[in-house]
């Protein structure tokens, strides 16, 4: 089984659905006309299929190794060479700031590339993924000097980045963190403490690793208000900005884990390590959130990317595997049995997966466009709107797409039957690799609490109201003479359910916050379904328009067939989510703790 990058689907989204050429006045978009982008994505597909995909299975089997003497980590065979090829071809610099050596292309181009990279090998894709997050934090919180020194090397991929939040006693609740920072006479800081589960914390393919570490200054306020952020490089840059003196930090251990074996998950120990403050003292979390938000979007993307790769493997398997006969009579009478593709239950798994993947991919591209508008839209109002959307929808993108990525991957294993449970087929690796996406970067339960507790009420509910108004305007514009009215009707109904759920939260969550918390993941899924419904309405319209304009490309008719599966087999889940959240917290809270 080889990885097949979804280039055609990106062509559809970029040209037919979102028509990104219409934004040519937005900075960055002028150099990204759709033909140029498609040429880039053809190359991206070649790179990920030919260079990255081959190291996915071998990386899983071999894993990373730690030299207990030197504390250096060696990534699996082939990773170093693939990383070299990745950076030499400039893939790490696609959407970064040209002032620091980036190519300045819009984020949706990088989204398409990142999906292909993660789909080809999610463990490998995490190395540049973490660096991307570090770039966001440095861009937001670094001084001009820090940016000039670090950004060009991170953007080119010569150096890499990490994110150090978690400690043994401190996961979701960052207020508990204990890593200590002491100010030194030269204005830098000395960092002491232990961080665990640090992805890409140590490896053998960059000449320096820049750790972004959350720590607490002596006398800082308790809880999250007393957290500062430090840049702690493995090698301290010398006067010329090259890796100099070795800093006093090391990888003390590697985690043995369920999946993503090719990515090093490190215990990092800092002993009086020299660090540099990013932003202001005690305001570290504010800057770290830039990295965390970038990473949350990236994890949603990772869930979907693995789901897509697993779907492709399952579809290929289903075509080959001969078992049983079609209930309506043999489809391949010359063979001992029909392929399992004749069975409605197998088709259910494959097509529901496909409806989720294609809707989710559109959601990611739409989200990436918001990230571009947030920084570059010409008028202030448009920037504000996009920024509100990013805040509101990041938890939805992260949690909904990883929940569904996991379901798709599980169904891909089911399509394989017993073969899926063996290591001869790739389904089991996808299953092991995707599971972490529901956990790290804030568990999905915590994302749902963030949506309900922080994002909805933020700025008096402005983001949600703007989002509802956008959907209402879309429905009003399309309703009268839509060629695909069933999608508009579905969007209208789903949005009404989401409004109903929102009202219920307002009426029942304020008095008893357990009600809001108990229903939060269902509410998030209802939100995800509304977004997917919006995406499918736009995709169906684009596909139908192409057909009406005389296109005989079977891609468009296929898109509508998959869209129908979304309407008939995925969207009904909205009712269940709404009913579950309206049940409130009582059923969950009434059992006494000692009876668990
Ligand atoms: C492979 C891997 C890679 C990782 N990479 C990194 C990395 O690069 N950098 C980094 O800093 N960390 C990393 N992590 C850590 C990861 O982000 C945490 O595991 C995650 O945030 C959850 O924290 P926890 O494991 O301590 O779970 P806990 O916080 O102990 O949570 C346990 C359960 O309780 C729930 N829960 C906890 N608090 C609440 C609450 N207030 N309300 C409702 N439910 C709650 C959670 O949802 C979860 O279901 C990684 C972890 C793994 C396994």
Coordinates of C-alpha atoms and ligand atoms in Angstrom, one line a residue:
X1 CA 0.0 0.0 0.0
X2 CA 1.4 3.4 -1.0
X3 CA 0.2 6.8 0.1
X4 CA -1.8 8.8 -2.5
X5 CA -1.9 12.5 -1.8
X6 CA -5.4 14.2 -2.4
X7 CA -4.2 16.7 -5.0
X8 CA -7.4 16.6 -7.1
X9 CA -9.5 17.3 -4.0
X10 CA -7.4 20.3 -3.2
X11 CA -7.7 21.5 -6.8
X12 CA -11.5 21.4 -6.4
X13 CA -11.4 23.3 -3.1
X14 CA -9.0 25.9 -4.3
X15 CA -10.5 26.6 -7.7
X16 CA -14.2 25.6 -7.6
X17 CA -15.2 26.0 -4.0
X18 CA -13.3 28.8 -2.4
X19 CA -12.0 30.4 -5.7
X20 CA -8.9 31.6 -3.9
X21 CA -8.0 33.7 -7.0
X22 CA -10.6 36.2 -5.9
X23 CA -8.3 37.2 -3.0
X24 CA -5.4 38.3 -5.2
X25 CA -5.4 41.7 -3.5
X26 CA -4.7 40.2 -0.1
X27 CA -1.0 40.3 0.7
X28 CA 0.6 36.9 -0.1
X29 CA -2.2 35.8 -2.5
X30 CA -0.8 37.7 -5.5
X31 CA 2.0 35.1 -5.8
X32 CA -0.4 32.2 -5.1
X33 CA -2.7 32.1 -8.1
X34 CA -4.5 28.8 -8.3
X35 CA -2.4 27.4 -11.2
X36 CA 0.8 28.2 -9.3
X37 CA -0.6 26.6 -6.1
X38 CA -1.6 23.5 -8.0
X39 CA 1.9 23.2 -9.5
X40 CA 3.3 23.4 -6.0
X41 CA 0.9 20.8 -4.7
X42 CA 1.8 18.4 -7.6
X43 CA 5.4 18.6 -6.4
X44 CA 4.2 18.3 -2.8
X45 CA 2.4 15.1 -3.7
X46 CA 5.5 13.7 -5.4
X47 CA 7.7 14.6 -2.4
X48 CA 5.4 13.1 0.2
X49 CA 4.5 10.0 -1.8
X50 CA 8.1 9.2 -2.9
X51 CA 10.3 10.5 -0.1
X52 CA 8.2 10.5 3.1
X53 CA 5.7 7.6 2.7
X54 CA 8.4 5.0 2.4
X55 CA 9.8 5.7 5.9
X56 CA 6.4 5.5 7.6
X57 CA 6.2 1.8 8.3
X58 CA 9.9 1.3 8.8
X59 CA 9.9 4.3 11.3
X60 CA 7.1 2.7 13.2
X61 CA 8.9 -0.6 13.5
X62 CA 12.3 0.8 14.4
X63 CA 11.3 3.8 16.6
X64 CA 13.8 6.3 18.1
X65 CA 16.8 5.3 20.2
X66 CA 18.5 7.1 23.1
X67 CA 22.2 6.8 23.8
X68 CA 22.3 6.6 27.6
X69 CA 25.8 8.0 27.7
X70 CA 25.5 11.0 25.4
X71 CA 21.8 11.5 25.8
X72 CA 21.6 12.0 22.1
X73 CA 18.6 10.5 20.2
X74 CA 18.7 8.9 16.8
X75 CA 15.5 8.9 14.8
X76 CA 14.6 5.9 12.6
X77 CA 16.6 5.1 9.5
X78 CA 15.7 7.4 6.6
X79 CA 14.3 10.3 8.7
X80 CA 17.5 12.3 8.6
X81 CA 17.7 12.1 4.8
X82 CA 14.0 12.8 4.4
X83 CA 14.3 15.9 6.7
X84 CA 17.3 17.1 4.6
X85 CA 15.3 16.8 1.4
X86 CA 12.3 18.5 3.1
X87 CA 14.4 21.6 4.1
X88 CA 16.5 21.7 0.9
X89 CA 13.3 21.8 -1.2
X90 CA 12.0 24.7 1.0
X91 CA 8.9 22.9 2.2
X92 CA 9.3 24.2 5.8
X93 CA 9.2 27.8 4.6
X94 CA 6.0 27.8 2.5
X95 CA 3.9 30.2 4.5
X96 CA 6.5 31.9 6.7
X97 CA 7.4 35.6 6.8
X98 CA 9.6 36.6 3.8
X99 CA 11.4 39.1 6.1
X100 CA 13.0 36.0 7.7
X101 CA 13.4 33.9 4.6
X102 CA 9.9 32.5 4.3
X103 CA 8.1 32.2 1.0
X104 CA 5.1 34.2 2.3
X105 CA 2.5 32.0 0.6
X106 CA -1.0 31.9 2.1
X107 CA -1.7 29.4 4.9
X108 CA -4.0 27.3 2.8
X109 CA -1.0 26.2 0.7
X110 CA 0.8 25.1 3.8
X111 CA -2.3 23.3 5.0
X112 CA -2.5 21.3 1.9
X113 CA 1.2 20.4 2.1
X114 CA 0.9 19.6 5.8
X115 CA -2.0 17.2 5.2
X116 CA 0.0 15.4 2.7
X117 CA 3.1 15.3 5.0
X118 CA 1.0 14.0 7.9
X119 CA -0.9 11.5 5.8
X120 CA 2.4 10.1 4.4
X121 CA 4.0 9.9 7.9
X122 CA 2.4 11.6 10.9
X123 CA 5.4 10.8 13.2
X124 CA 7.8 12.4 10.7
X125 CA 5.5 15.4 10.0
X126 CA 5.5 16.3 13.7
X127 CA 9.2 17.4 13.6
X128 CA 8.6 20.4 11.3
X129 CA 5.1 20.8 12.8
X130 CA 6.4 21.6 16.2
X131 CA 8.9 24.0 14.7
X132 CA 6.0 25.8 13.0
X133 CA 4.4 26.3 16.4
X134 CA 7.6 27.7 17.8
X135 CA 7.8 30.1 14.9
X136 CA 4.3 31.4 15.8
X137 CA 5.2 32.0 19.4
X138 CA 8.5 33.7 18.5
X139 CA 6.8 35.9 16.0
X140 CA 4.2 36.9 18.5
X141 CA 6.5 37.4 21.5
X142 CA 10.1 37.7 20.4
X143 CA 12.1 40.9 20.4
X144 CA 13.4 42.1 17.0
X145 CA 16.8 40.8 18.0
X146 CA 15.4 37.4 18.9
X147 CA 13.4 37.2 15.7
X148 CA 16.4 38.1 13.6
X149 CA 18.6 35.5 15.3
X150 CA 16.2 32.5 15.5
X151 CA 13.4 32.9 12.9
X152 CA 15.5 32.5 9.7
X153 CA 17.1 29.2 11.1
X154 CA 13.7 27.8 12.2
X155 CA 12.0 28.8 9.0
X156 CA 14.7 27.2 6.9
X157 CA 14.5 24.1 9.1
X158 CA 18.2 24.3 9.9
X159 CA 17.1 24.4 13.6
X160 CA 14.0 22.9 15.1
X161 CA 11.6 23.9 17.9
X162 CA 9.7 22.2 20.7
X163 CA 6.9 23.0 23.2
X164 CA 7.6 22.3 26.9
X165 CA 4.5 22.5 29.0
X166 CA 3.8 19.2 30.6
X167 CA 5.4 18.0 33.9
X168 CA 4.8 14.8 35.7
X169 CA 2.2 16.3 38.0
X170 CA 1.0 18.9 35.6
X171 CA -0.9 18.2 32.4
X172 CA -4.2 19.9 31.7
X173 CA -3.8 22.1 34.7
X174 CA -0.8 24.3 33.8
X175 CA -1.3 26.4 37.0
X176 CA 0.5 23.5 38.8
X177 CA 3.7 23.8 36.9
X178 CA 6.9 23.9 39.0
X179 CA 9.9 24.4 36.6
X180 CA 11.8 27.2 38.1
X181 CA 13.4 30.3 36.5
X182 CA 15.8 32.6 38.1
X183 CA 17.0 35.9 36.6
X184 CA 20.8 36.1 36.1
X185 CA 22.9 39.2 36.1
X186 CA 23.3 39.3 32.4
X187 CA 19.6 39.6 31.9
X188 CA 19.1 36.0 30.9
X189 CA 17.5 33.4 33.1
X190 CA 18.5 30.0 34.6
X191 CA 15.9 27.3 34.1
X192 CA 15.6 24.2 36.3
X193 CA 13.0 21.5 36.2
X194 CA 11.7 18.4 34.4
X195 CA 9.4 18.3 31.5
X196 CA 7.8 15.1 30.2
X197 CA 6.4 13.9 26.9
X198 CA 8.2 16.6 24.9
X199 CA 7.7 15.8 21.2
X200 CA 10.8 16.1 19.0
X201 CA 12.7 17.1 22.2
X202 CA 15.9 15.5 20.9
X203 CA 16.8 14.1 17.5
X204 CA 19.7 13.9 15.1
X205 CA 18.8 16.0 12.2
X206 CA 19.2 19.7 13.0
X207 CA 22.2 21.5 14.3
X208 CA 20.3 23.1 17.2
X209 CA 16.9 22.6 19.0
X210 CA 15.1 25.6 20.4
X211 CA 13.0 24.6 23.4
X212 CA 10.1 26.9 24.3
X213 CA 9.7 26.3 28.1
X214 CA 7.1 27.4 30.5
X215 CA 8.5 28.1 34.0
X216 CA 7.8 30.0 37.1
X217 CA 9.9 32.9 38.5
X218 CA 10.6 33.0 42.2
X219 CA 7.8 34.9 43.9
X220 CA 5.5 34.8 40.9
X221 CA 1.8 34.7 41.6
X222 CA 0.3 31.2 42.0
X223 CA -1.5 29.5 39.2
X224 CA -1.5 30.4 35.5
X225 CA -0.9 34.1 36.3
X226 CA 2.6 33.4 37.4
X227 CA 3.9 31.5 34.3
X228 CA 6.6 32.9 32.0
X229 CA 7.9 31.6 28.7
X230 CA 11.6 31.0 27.9
X231 CA 13.5 30.1 24.8
X232 CA 16.1 27.6 25.9
X233 CA 18.4 26.5 23.0
X234 CA 20.3 23.2 23.1
X235 CA 23.4 25.1 21.9
X236 CA 23.7 28.7 22.9
X237 CA 24.2 30.8 19.7
X238 CA 27.7 32.4 19.5
X239 CA 28.4 35.9 18.4
X240 CA 27.8 35.0 14.8
X241 CA 24.5 33.3 15.6
X242 CA 25.9 29.7 15.1
X243 CA 25.5 26.9 17.6
X244 CA 28.0 27.5 20.4
X245 CA 28.4 26.3 23.9
X246 CA 26.2 23.3 24.9
X247 CA 23.4 24.3 27.3
X248 CA 22.8 22.4 30.5
X249 CA 19.7 20.4 29.3
X250 CA 19.3 16.9 28.1
X251 CA 16.9 14.2 27.1
X252 CA 16.8 11.9 30.1
X253 CA 14.5 9.3 28.7
X254 CA 12.3 8.3 25.7
X255 CA 8.7 7.3 26.2
X256 CA 7.6 3.8 25.0
X257 CA 4.3 4.5 23.5
X258 CA 1.3 3.2 21.6
X259 CA 2.0 4.9 18.3
X260 CA 3.9 7.7 16.4
X261 CA 7.0 5.6 17.2
X262 CA 9.2 7.6 14.7
X263 CA 8.7 10.8 16.7
X264 CA 10.8 11.1 19.9
X265 CA 8.7 11.7 23.0
X266 CA 11.3 12.9 25.5
X267 CA 11.8 13.5 29.2
X268 CA 13.7 16.8 29.2
X269 CA 15.8 17.8 32.2
X270 CA 16.9 21.4 32.6
X271 CA 19.6 22.1 35.2
X272 CA 20.4 25.8 35.5
X273 CA 20.0 25.9 31.7
X274 CA 20.4 29.4 30.2
X275 CA 17.1 30.7 28.8
X276 CA 15.8 33.9 27.3
X277 CA 12.5 35.5 28.2
X278 CA 9.9 35.7 25.5
X279 CA 7.5 38.6 26.1
X280 CA 6.9 39.8 29.7
X281 CA 7.5 38.0 33.0
X282 CA 4.4 36.2 34.2
X283 CA 2.7 36.6 30.8
X284 CA 4.1 33.5 29.2
X285 CA 0.9 31.7 28.7
X286 CA -0.4 34.5 26.5
X287 CA 2.4 33.9 24.0
X288 CA 2.5 30.2 24.4
X289 CA -1.1 30.2 23.2
X290 CA 0.1 31.3 19.8
X291 CA 2.1 28.1 19.6
X292 CA -0.7 26.1 21.2
X293 CA -3.4 27.4 18.8
X294 CA -1.1 26.7 15.8
X295 CA -0.5 23.2 17.2
X296 CA -4.3 22.6 17.8
X297 CA -5.1 23.4 14.2
X298 CA -2.1 21.1 13.3
X299 CA -3.4 18.3 15.4
X300 CA -6.9 18.5 13.9
X301 CA -5.2 18.3 10.5
X302 CA -3.1 15.4 11.7
X303 CA -6.3 13.4 12.7
X304 CA -7.9 14.0 9.4
X305 CA -4.7 13.3 7.4
X306 CA -4.2 9.9 9.1
X307 CA -7.9 9.2 8.6
X308 CA -7.6 9.8 4.9
X309 CA -4.5 7.6 4.6
X310 CA -6.3 4.8 6.4
X311 CA -9.4 5.3 4.2
X312 CA -7.2 4.9 1.1
X313 CA -5.7 1.7 2.4
X314 CA -9.2 0.3 3.3
X315 CA -10.6 1.2 -0.1
X316 CA -7.7 -0.6 -1.9
X317 CA -8.1 -3.6 0.4
X318 CA -11.9 -3.8 -0.2
X319 CA -11.4 -3.9 -4.0
X320 CA -9.1 -6.9 -3.7
X321 CA -10.7 -8.9 -0.9
X322 CA -13.1 -11.5 -2.2
X323 CA -15.7 -12.7 0.4
X324 CA -19.4 -13.6 0.0
X325 CA -21.8 -12.7 -2.7
X326 CA -23.8 -9.5 -3.3
X327 CA -27.3 -10.0 -1.8
X328 CA -28.8 -9.0 -5.2
X329 CA -26.9 -11.7 -7.1
X330 CA -23.2 -12.3 -7.9
X331 CA -21.3 -9.3 -9.3
X332 CA -18.3 -11.3 -10.3
X333 CA -19.7 -14.8 -11.3
X334 CA -16.4 -15.8 -12.8
X335 CA -14.6 -15.5 -9.5
X336 CA -15.0 -17.6 -6.4
X337 CA -16.6 -14.7 -4.6
X338 CA -17.4 -11.0 -5.0
X339 CA -15.2 -8.3 -3.6
X340 CA -16.3 -7.0 -0.2
X341 CA -17.2 -3.7 -1.9
X342 CA -20.5 -5.2 -2.8
X343 CA -21.7 -5.3 0.8
X344 CA -23.7 -2.3 1.9
X345 CA -22.1 -2.5 5.4
X346 CA -18.6 -2.2 3.9
X347 CA -19.7 0.7 1.7
X348 CA -21.3 2.3 4.7
X349 CA -17.9 2.4 6.5
X350 CA -16.0 3.6 3.4
X351 CA -18.5 6.2 2.3
X352 CA -19.2 7.7 5.7
X353 CA -15.5 8.0 6.1
X354 CA -15.2 9.7 2.8
X355 CA -18.0 12.2 3.5
X356 CA -16.2 13.1 6.8
X357 CA -12.8 13.4 5.1
X358 CA -13.9 15.6 2.2
X359 CA -16.0 17.8 4.5
X360 CA -13.2 18.0 7.0
X361 CA -10.6 18.9 4.4
X362 CA -12.8 21.8 3.2
X363 CA -13.2 22.9 6.9
X364 CA -9.4 22.9 7.2
X365 CA -8.9 25.0 4.1
X366 CA -11.7 27.4 5.1
X367 CA -9.9 27.7 8.5
X368 CA -6.6 28.4 6.9
X369 CA -8.2 31.2 4.9
X370 CA -9.4 32.7 8.1
X371 CA -5.8 32.5 9.4
X372 CA -4.7 34.5 6.4
X373 CA -7.5 37.1 6.6
X374 CA -6.8 37.5 10.3
X375 CA -3.4 39.0 9.5
X376 CA -3.7 40.3 6.0
X377 CA -7.3 41.2 5.1
X378 CA -7.4 44.8 4.0
X379 CA -10.0 46.2 6.2
X380 CA -10.0 46.1 10.0
X381 CA -13.5 44.6 10.3
X382 CA -12.5 41.6 8.1
X383 CA -9.3 41.1 10.2
X384 CA -11.4 41.2 13.4
X385 CA -13.9 38.8 12.0
X386 CA -11.3 36.3 11.0
X387 CA -9.5 36.6 14.3
X388 CA -12.8 35.9 16.1
X389 CA -13.4 32.9 13.9
X390 CA -10.0 31.5 14.7
X391 CA -10.6 31.8 18.4
X392 CA -14.1 30.3 18.2
X393 CA -13.3 27.5 15.8
X394 CA -9.8 26.3 16.8
X395 CA -11.3 23.9 19.5
X396 CA -13.9 22.7 17.0
X397 CA -11.2 22.0 14.3
X398 CA -9.0 20.2 16.8
X399 CA -11.6 18.1 18.6
X400 CA -14.1 17.4 15.9
X401 CA -11.6 16.4 13.2
X402 CA -9.6 14.2 15.6
X403 CA -12.8 12.5 16.9
X404 CA -13.8 11.8 13.3
X405 CA -10.2 10.9 12.2
X406 CA -10.2 8.2 14.9
X407 CA -13.6 6.9 13.8
X408 CA -12.5 6.8 10.1
X409 CA -9.3 5.0 11.1
X410 CA -11.2 2.5 13.2
X411 CA -13.6 1.9 10.3
X412 CA -10.7 1.4 8.0
X413 CA -9.4 -1.3 10.3
X414 CA -12.9 -2.9 10.4
X415 CA -13.0 -2.9 6.6
X416 CA -9.8 -4.9 6.7
X417 CA -11.3 -7.5 9.0
X418 CA -8.8 -9.6 10.9
X419 CA -6.1 -8.5 8.5
X420 CA -6.5 -5.0 9.9
X421 CA -5.5 -6.2 13.4
X422 CA -2.3 -7.8 12.1
X423 CA 0.8 -5.8 11.3
X424 CA 1.0 -7.0 7.7
X425 CA -1.4 -4.3 6.7
X426 CA -1.1 -0.6 7.5
X427 CA -4.5 -0.2 9.3
X428 CA -3.1 -1.1 12.7
X429 CA -0.3 1.5 12.5
X430 CA -2.8 4.2 11.5
X431 CA -5.0 3.2 14.4
X432 CA -2.1 3.4 16.9
X433 CA -0.8 6.7 15.4
X434 CA -4.2 8.5 15.3
X435 CA -5.2 7.8 18.9
X436 CA -2.9 10.4 20.4
X437 CA -4.6 13.2 18.4
X438 CA -7.6 13.1 20.7
X439 CA -5.3 13.6 23.7
X440 CA -2.4 15.9 23.2
X441 CA -2.7 19.7 22.6
X442 CA -5.4 19.7 25.3
X443 CA -7.7 16.6 25.4
X444 CA -10.9 16.8 23.3
X445 CA -12.9 17.1 26.5
X446 CA -10.8 20.2 27.5
X447 CA -11.3 21.6 24.0
X448 CA -15.0 21.3 24.4
X449 CA -14.8 23.1 27.8
X450 CA -12.7 25.9 26.1
X451 CA -15.4 26.3 23.4
X452 CA -18.3 26.4 25.9
X453 CA -16.7 28.2 28.8
X454 CA -14.4 30.7 27.1
X455 CA -14.9 31.0 23.4
X456 CA -18.7 31.3 23.3
X457 CA -19.0 34.1 25.9
X458 CA -15.9 35.9 24.7
X459 CA -16.6 39.6 23.8
X460 CA -20.3 39.2 24.5
X461 CA -20.6 36.3 22.1
X462 CA -19.5 38.4 19.2
X463 CA -17.8 35.5 17.3
X464 CA -20.7 33.2 17.5
X465 CA -23.2 35.9 16.4
X466 CA -21.0 36.8 13.4
X467 CA -20.7 33.1 12.5
X468 CA -24.5 32.7 12.6
X469 CA -25.0 35.8 10.6
X470 CA -22.6 34.5 7.9
X471 CA -24.6 31.3 7.6
X472 CA -27.9 33.2 7.5
X473 CA -26.6 35.4 4.8
X474 CA -25.4 32.4 2.8
X475 CA -28.8 30.7 3.2
X476 CA -30.6 33.8 2.2
X477 CA -28.5 34.3 -0.9
X478 CA -28.7 30.6 -2.0
X479 CA -32.2 29.6 -0.9
X480 CA -34.3 31.0 -3.8
X481 CA -32.8 29.3 -6.8
X482 CA -30.3 26.8 -5.5
X483 CA -29.5 23.8 -7.7
X484 CA -28.7 21.8 -4.6
X485 CA -31.6 22.9 -2.3
X486 CA -31.3 19.8 -0.1
X487 CA -27.9 21.1 1.2
X488 CA -29.3 24.5 1.9
X489 CA -32.2 23.1 3.8
X490 CA -29.9 20.8 5.7
X491 CA -27.6 23.7 6.7
X492 CA -30.6 25.7 7.8
X493 CA -31.9 22.9 10.0
X494 CA -28.5 22.1 11.5
X495 CA -27.8 25.7 12.3
X496 CA -31.2 25.9 14.0
X497 CA -30.2 22.9 16.2
X498 CA -27.0 24.6 17.1
X499 CA -28.8 27.8 18.1
X500 CA -31.2 25.6 20.2
X501 CA -28.2 24.0 21.9
X502 CA -26.6 27.4 22.5
X503 CA -29.8 28.7 24.1
X504 CA -30.0 25.6 26.2
X505 CA -26.5 26.2 27.4
X506 CA -27.2 29.8 28.3
X507 CA -30.3 28.8 30.2
X508 CA -29.0 25.7 32.0
X509 CA -25.2 26.1 32.1
X510 CA -25.0 29.4 34.1
X511 CA -26.9 28.2 37.2
X512 CA -25.2 24.8 37.1
X513 CA -21.9 24.7 35.3
X514 CA -21.9 20.9 35.4
X515 CA -24.7 21.1 32.9
X516 CA -22.6 23.0 30.5
X517 CA -19.6 20.8 31.0
X518 CA -21.6 17.5 30.7
X519 CA -23.0 18.6 27.3
X520 CA -19.8 20.3 26.0
X521 CA -18.4 17.6 23.7
X522 CA -21.9 17.0 22.2
X523 CA -22.2 20.7 21.7
X524 CA -18.8 20.8 20.0
X525 CA -19.8 17.9 17.7
X526 CA -23.0 19.7 16.9
X527 CA -20.9 22.8 16.1
X528 CA -18.6 20.6 13.9
X529 CA -21.6 19.2 12.1
X530 CA -22.9 22.7 11.4
X531 CA -19.5 23.7 9.9
X532 CA -19.4 20.5 7.8
X533 CA -22.9 21.2 6.6
X534 CA -21.8 24.7 5.5
X535 CA -18.8 23.2 3.7
X536 CA -20.9 20.5 2.0
X537 CA -23.4 23.2 0.9
X538 CA -20.6 25.1 -0.8
X539 CA -19.0 21.9 -2.3
X540 CA -22.3 20.6 -3.6
X541 CA -23.0 24.0 -5.3
X542 CA -19.5 24.0 -6.9
X543 CA -19.9 20.4 -8.1
X544 CA -23.4 21.0 -9.5
X545 CA -22.2 24.2 -11.2
X546 CA -19.4 22.4 -12.9
X547 CA -21.8 19.7 -14.2
X548 CA -24.3 22.3 -15.4
X549 CA -21.4 24.0 -17.2
X550 CA -20.8 20.8 -19.2
X551 CA -17.9 19.3 -17.3
X552 CA -17.7 15.5 -17.9
X553 CA -15.1 15.0 -15.2
X554 CA -16.5 12.2 -13.1
X555 CA -15.0 13.9 -10.1
X556 CA -18.0 16.2 -9.8
X557 CA -20.7 13.5 -9.9
X558 CA -18.7 11.5 -7.4
X559 CA -18.6 14.6 -5.1
X560 CA -22.4 14.8 -5.1
X561 CA -22.7 11.1 -4.4
X562 CA -20.4 11.4 -1.4
X563 CA -22.3 14.6 -0.3
X564 CA -25.5 12.6 -0.3
X565 CA -24.0 10.2 2.2
X566 CA -23.1 13.2 4.4
X567 CA -26.7 14.4 4.3
X568 CA -28.3 11.1 4.9
X569 CA -25.9 9.2 7.1
X570 CA -23.7 11.8 9.0
X571 CA -26.0 14.8 9.6
X572 CA -28.7 12.9 11.5
X573 CA -26.1 12.6 14.4
X574 CA -27.0 16.3 15.1
X575 CA -30.3 15.2 16.8
X576 CA -28.5 12.7 19.1
X577 CA -25.9 15.3 20.1
X578 CA -28.6 17.8 20.9
X579 CA -30.7 15.3 22.9
X580 CA -27.7 14.2 24.9
X581 CA -26.6 17.6 25.8
X582 CA -30.1 18.6 26.8
X583 CA -30.2 15.7 29.3
X584 CA -27.9 17.8 31.5
X585 CA -25.5 16.6 34.1
X586 CA -27.7 14.8 36.5
X587 CA -27.3 11.3 35.1
X588 CA -23.5 11.7 35.2
X589 CA -23.2 13.3 38.6
X590 CA -25.7 11.2 40.7
X591 CA -23.5 8.1 41.2
X592 CA -21.4 8.4 44.4
X593 CA -17.6 8.6 43.8
X594 CA -17.1 5.4 46.0
X595 CA -19.3 3.4 43.6
X596 CA -17.0 3.9 40.6
Ligands
LIG1 C1 2.9 11.2 22.7 C2 2.7 12.5 23.4 C3 3.3 13.7 23.0 C4 3.1 14.8 23.7 N1 3.8 16.0 23.3 C5 3.8 17.1 24.1 C6 4.7 18.2 23.9 O1 5.3 18.2 22.9 N2 4.7 19.2 24.8 C7 4.0 19.2 25.9 O2 4.1 20.1 26.7 N3 3.1 18.1 26.2 C8 3.0 17.1 25.4 N4 2.2 16.0 25.6 C9 1.3 16.1 26.8 C10 -0.1 16.3 26.4 O3 -0.4 17.5 25.9 C11 -1.0 15.9 27.7 O4 -0.9 14.5 27.8 C12 -2.4 16.4 27.6 O5 -2.5 17.8 27.5 C13 -3.3 15.9 28.7 O6 -2.6 16.1 29.9 P1 -2.5 14.8 30.9 O7 -1.9 13.7 30.1 O8 -1.7 15.2 32.1 O9 -3.9 14.4 31.3 P2 -4.7 14.9 32.6 O10 -4.7 16.4 32.6 O11 -4.3 14.2 33.8 O12 -6.2 14.5 32.2 C14 -6.7 13.2 32.4 C15 -8.2 13.2 32.0 O13 -8.9 14.1 32.8 C16 -9.6 15.0 32.0 N5 -9.5 16.4 32.7 C17 -8.4 16.9 33.2 N6 -8.7 18.1 33.7 C18 -10.0 18.3 33.4 C19 -10.8 19.4 33.7 N7 -10.5 20.5 34.3 N8 -12.1 19.3 33.2 C20 -12.5 18.2 32.6 N9 -11.7 17.1 32.3 C21 -10.5 17.2 32.8 C22 -8.8 15.0 30.7 O14 -9.7 15.4 29.6 C23 -8.4 13.6 30.6 O15 -9.5 12.8 30.0 C24 2.3 14.8 24.9 C25 1.7 13.7 25.3 C26 1.9 12.5 24.6 C27 1.3 11.2 25.2

